Amino acid sequence: MSKITAAITGVSGYAPDYVLTNQELETMVDTNDEWIVSRTGISERRILKGENQGTSAIAIPAVLDLLKKTNTKPEEVDLIICATTTPDMVFPATANIIAAETGLVNAFGYDLQAACSGFLFALATGSQFIETGKYKKIIVVGADKMSAIVDYTDRATCIIFGDGGGAVMLEPNTEGLGIQDSLLKSDGTGAQFLHMKAGGSRRPATQETVAAREHYAYQEGQQVFKFAVKGMADVSAEVMERNNLTADDVAWLVPHQANKRIIDATANRMGVGSEKVMLNIQKYGNTTSGTIPLCLWEYEPQLKKGDNLILAAFGGGFTWGAIYLKWAYDPK
Ligand SMILES: CC(C)(COP(=O)(O)OP(=O)(O)OC[C@H]1O[C@@H](n2cnc3c(N)ncnc32)[C@H](O)[C@@H]1OP(=O)(O)O)[C@@H](O)C(=O)NCCC(=O)NCCS
């Protein structure tokens, strides 16, 4: 029997309607469009507005569209993994909330938290279930409502992040398509540079933590930048090398959209030209777990069966990694 690989058989995305432009940010903090664009590549990002709207409000429309696009009945789905750093609630898992709202009555579900590498880690995890032969349809979601944990008085972080996400369907493939290799890393000594100080079990919410603005993402940008440039470029180059891929063999680099300069450094290290790099950071900013599925969704019409894709990410933790996959279908 031929080997079972896990192939992406459909992708969908969702970006909330509200557009937060650099010009609007200029009215909120001491910054300007030129600084933001030159340092990050970001011009605007989307924000999820409305009461009682959590990350599931981003994921649900993406999953419903994915089910439609892939002609999947909700009850056929075996598992849903939701990568997110901004779950609707500490518990239960946002995956369960999404499953309930989209009719995935036979699926089990759980969340996976690996900051900006969350979608990659979840994709690698989901692929293992498919490779066993026991699971046939798995939805992997990457979504974040970063506006829930961004301090809009901190100009160093509020310019970067946005809300959005997407979902992919994973199914078994016996033609050698789908996920070929993954290289995932983490280093907890990096936690000090990017974290949320309160709201977890170490420092539960108190009036003091709220007053001290400790429920927002804390970041030492330069340190994160330094590690991200090296981490994302290293794993991308290594995954190419150990699969004997040259730059010519790579059809697309699908990088986490953290900062245009980090993306450029990764592409340079791989020797891949900018025409092969998926890029939408200018429109969405850094949506954490959402960036890679949002890229795949937007570029889906350009992807061909057999295309070699390298997905790469870096995030808080630190976490980082790369996945090499062969795209499994032509544009529909
Ligand atoms: C955050 C980031 C854009 C800042 O860019 P940078 O070039 O490192 O800028 P610095 O932090 O060195 O700050 C340079 C100056 O710009 C100022 N500055 C910071 N944010 C600013 C803003 N939004 N507008 C204008 N000036 C700003 C700083 O105060 C500093 O001023 P000073 O020199 O007078 O002290 C950059 O470090 C970065 O992208 N880091 C990685 C972040 C990331 O990807 N996080 C997610 C992980 S996946």
XYZ file of N, CA, C and O in Angstrom, residues 70-136:
268
model
N -15.134 22.645 -0.029
C -14.612 21.274 -0.161
C -15.739 20.236 -0.206
O -15.473 19.036 -0.163
N -16.991 20.723 -0.330
C -18.151 19.807 -0.369
C -18.135 18.812 0.781
O -18.352 17.615 0.586
N -17.839 19.311 1.963
C -17.757 18.430 3.132
C -18.984 18.628 4.003
O -19.362 19.770 4.299
N -19.583 17.519 4.404
C -20.684 17.627 5.367
C -20.048 17.801 6.741
O -19.078 17.090 7.075
N -20.587 18.688 7.573
C -19.960 18.942 8.876
C -19.747 17.669 9.690
O -18.730 17.516 10.365
N -20.680 16.723 9.579
C -20.570 15.502 10.396
C -19.453 14.570 9.936
O -19.109 13.617 10.618
N -18.863 14.863 8.758
C -17.761 14.021 8.269
C -16.413 14.373 8.906
O -15.445 13.630 8.774
N -16.356 15.532 9.551
C -15.060 15.996 10.078
C -14.717 15.235 11.361
O -15.541 15.103 12.265
N -13.466 14.738 11.411
C -13.028 13.916 12.550
C -12.423 14.743 13.685
O -12.494 14.362 14.852
N -11.767 15.825 13.317
C -10.980 16.574 14.306
C -10.851 18.027 13.866
O -10.697 18.298 12.666
N -10.914 18.947 14.821
C -10.615 20.357 14.529
C -9.596 20.848 15.551
O -9.784 20.704 16.761
N -8.489 21.365 15.021
C -7.444 21.928 15.883
C -7.440 23.432 15.636
O -7.360 23.875 14.479
N -7.536 24.206 16.691
C -7.520 25.663 16.530
C -6.242 26.230 17.139
O -6.041 26.176 18.353
N -5.381 26.757 16.296
C -4.189 27.448 16.766
C -4.576 28.888 17.066
O -5.067 29.595 16.181
N -4.390 29.288 18.298
C -4.696 30.676 18.666
C -3.986 31.058 19.952
O -3.718 30.209 20.805
N -3.685 32.343 20.048
C -3.105 32.893 21.276
C -4.150 33.725 22.000
O -3.948 34.183 23.117
N -5.278 33.929 21.328
C -6.355 34.750 21.896
C -7.660 33.952 21.886
O -8.602 34.298 21.171
N -7.691 32.859 22.665
C -8.926 32.054 22.698
C -10.103 32.897 23.196
O -9.905 33.876 23.913
N -11.309 32.498 22.822
C -12.506 33.214 23.300
C -12.480 33.324 24.821
O -12.819 34.359 25.400
N -12.119 32.203 25.456
C -12.063 32.125 26.920
C -10.844 31.291 27.285
O -10.332 30.564 26.431
N -10.403 31.358 28.548
C -9.287 30.501 28.955
C -9.693 29.036 28.739
O -8.925 28.224 28.257
N -10.891 28.688 29.094
C -11.484 27.417 28.723
C -12.983 27.614 28.613
O -13.495 28.566 29.195
N -13.696 26.806 27.838
C -13.221 25.678 27.055
C -12.457 26.120 25.818
O -12.370 27.319 25.517
N -11.935 25.133 25.109
C -11.158 25.413 23.902
C -12.028 26.111 22.859
O -13.214 25.781 22.693
N -11.438 27.063 22.173
C -12.147 27.756 21.092
C -12.531 26.770 19.991
O -13.570 26.933 19.334
N -11.713 25.734 19.794
C -12.035 24.704 18.788
C -13.424 24.123 19.042
O -14.184 23.858 18.103
N -13.770 23.929 20.314
C -15.076 23.349 20.642
C -16.203 24.323 20.335
O -17.279 23.921 19.901
N -15.938 25.593 20.575
C -16.953 26.616 20.282
C -17.183 26.672 18.767
O -18.326 26.706 18.296
N -16.099 26.623 18.014
C -16.217 26.645 16.541
C -16.980 25.399 16.064
O -17.881 25.486 15.226
N -16.607 24.239 16.632
C -17.248 22.981 16.217
C -18.757 23.037 16.463
O -19.557 22.636 15.607
N -19.141 23.569 17.617
C -20.568 23.633 17.952
C -21.323 24.537 16.985
O -22.457 24.256 16.591
N -20.684 25.635 16.580
C -21.358 26.615 15.714
C -21.348 26.211 14.242
O -22.028 26.814 13.427
N -20.510 25.248 13.891
C -20.423 24.871 12.475
C -20.939 23.452 12.231
O -20.822 22.935 11.117
N -21.468 22.825 13.280
C -22.108 21.517 13.115
C -21.161 20.338 13.052
O -21.522 19.269 12.541
N -19.939 20.478 13.585
C -18.976 19.366 13.535
C -19.285 18.387 14.678
O -18.499 18.224 15.618
N -20.432 17.728 14.578
C -20.938 16.950 15.715
C -20.126 15.692 16.015
O -20.188 15.159 17.113
N -19.369 15.220 15.030
C -18.585 13.999 15.258
C -17.099 14.264 15.471
O -16.310 13.322 15.563
N -16.743 15.531 15.525
C -15.321 15.859 15.652
C -14.956 16.066 17.115
O -15.763 16.565 17.895
N -13.727 15.692 17.469
C -13.186 16.185 18.734
C -12.320 17.393 18.393
O -11.926 17.588 17.230
N -12.055 18.215 19.395
C -11.329 19.437 19.086
C -10.523 19.924 20.261
O -10.835 19.623 21.415
N -9.473 20.634 19.937
C -8.674 21.262 20.993
C -7.899 22.443 20.420
O -7.753 22.562 19.206
N -7.422 23.297 21.314
C -6.625 24.454 20.900
C -5.145 24.123 21.024
O -4.750 23.258 21.811
N -4.359 24.851 20.266
C -2.913 24.687 20.319
C -2.320 26.093 20.365
O -2.692 26.949 19.566
N -1.441 26.310 21.320
C -0.891 27.647 21.518
C 0.613 27.622 21.290
O 1.334 27.012 22.057
N 1.041 28.223 20.215
C 2.478 28.353 19.953
C 2.739 29.734 19.361
O 3.560 29.902 18.463
N 1.973 30.721 19.848
C 2.081 32.112 19.390
C 2.059 32.149 17.851
O 1.246 31.471 17.243
N 2.968 32.914 17.253
C 2.893 33.117 15.796
C 3.236 31.862 15.005
O 2.995 31.814 13.798
N 3.804 30.841 15.659
C 4.067 29.571 14.959
C 2.896 28.607 15.114
O 2.980 27.453 14.676
N 1.822 29.048 15.726
C 0.712 28.157 16.073
C 0.150 27.395 14.888
O -0.079 26.184 14.965
N -0.071 28.095 13.770
C -0.673 27.399 12.628
C 0.258 26.299 12.105
O -0.197 25.193 11.797
N 1.551 26.605 12.033
C 2.511 25.590 11.565
C 2.518 24.373 12.489
O 2.506 23.229 12.035
N 2.565 24.632 13.785
C 2.595 23.534 14.747
C 1.300 22.712 14.653
O 1.319 21.483 14.749
N 0.178 23.399 14.463
C -1.111 22.696 14.366
C -1.198 21.882 13.080
O -1.740 20.774 13.070
N -0.654 22.426 12.009
C -0.655 21.705 10.729
C 0.191 20.435 10.844
O -0.204 19.362 10.385
N 1.346 20.570 11.469
C 2.212 19.399 11.659
C 1.512 18.368 12.544
O 1.564 17.163 12.283
N 0.826 18.832 13.571
C 0.111 17.924 14.476
C -1.028 17.221 13.744
O -1.169 15.997 13.813
N -1.821 17.994 13.029
C -2.948 17.415 12.283
C -2.478 16.384 11.273
O -3.122 15.341 11.083
N -1.344 16.662 10.644
C -0.855 15.738 9.610
C -0.515 14.372 10.201
O -0.674 13.348 9.539
N -0.089 14.352 11.459
C 0.252 13.067 12.089
C -0.998 12.187 12.231
O -0.944 10.979 12.029
N -2.122 12.798 12.583
C -3.369 12.030 12.711
C -3.768 11.422 11.358
O -4.220 10.285 11.283
N -3.606 12.217 10.290
C -3.957 11.712 8.955
C -3.036 10.554 8.578
O -3.492 9.521 8.054
N -1.735 10.710 8.855
C -0.755 9.696 8.429
C -0.995 8.335 9.096
O -0.564 7.313 8.570
N -1.673 8.320 10.242
C -1.961 7.025 10.880
C -2.955 6.214 10.059
O -3.072 4.998 10.233
N -3.719 6.899 9.195
C -4.733 6.207 8.410
C -6.089 6.152 9.108
O -7.099 5.772 8.519
N -6.117 6.557 10.361
C -7.355 6.446 11.138
C -8.291 7.640 10.932
O -9.496 7.528 11.081
N -7.725 8.800 10.612
C -8.531 10.031 10.499
C -8.539 10.503 9.048
O -7.492 10.518 8.400
N -9.725 10.893 8.568
C -9.876 11.203 7.136
C -10.048 12.688 6.839
O -9.711 13.149 5.762
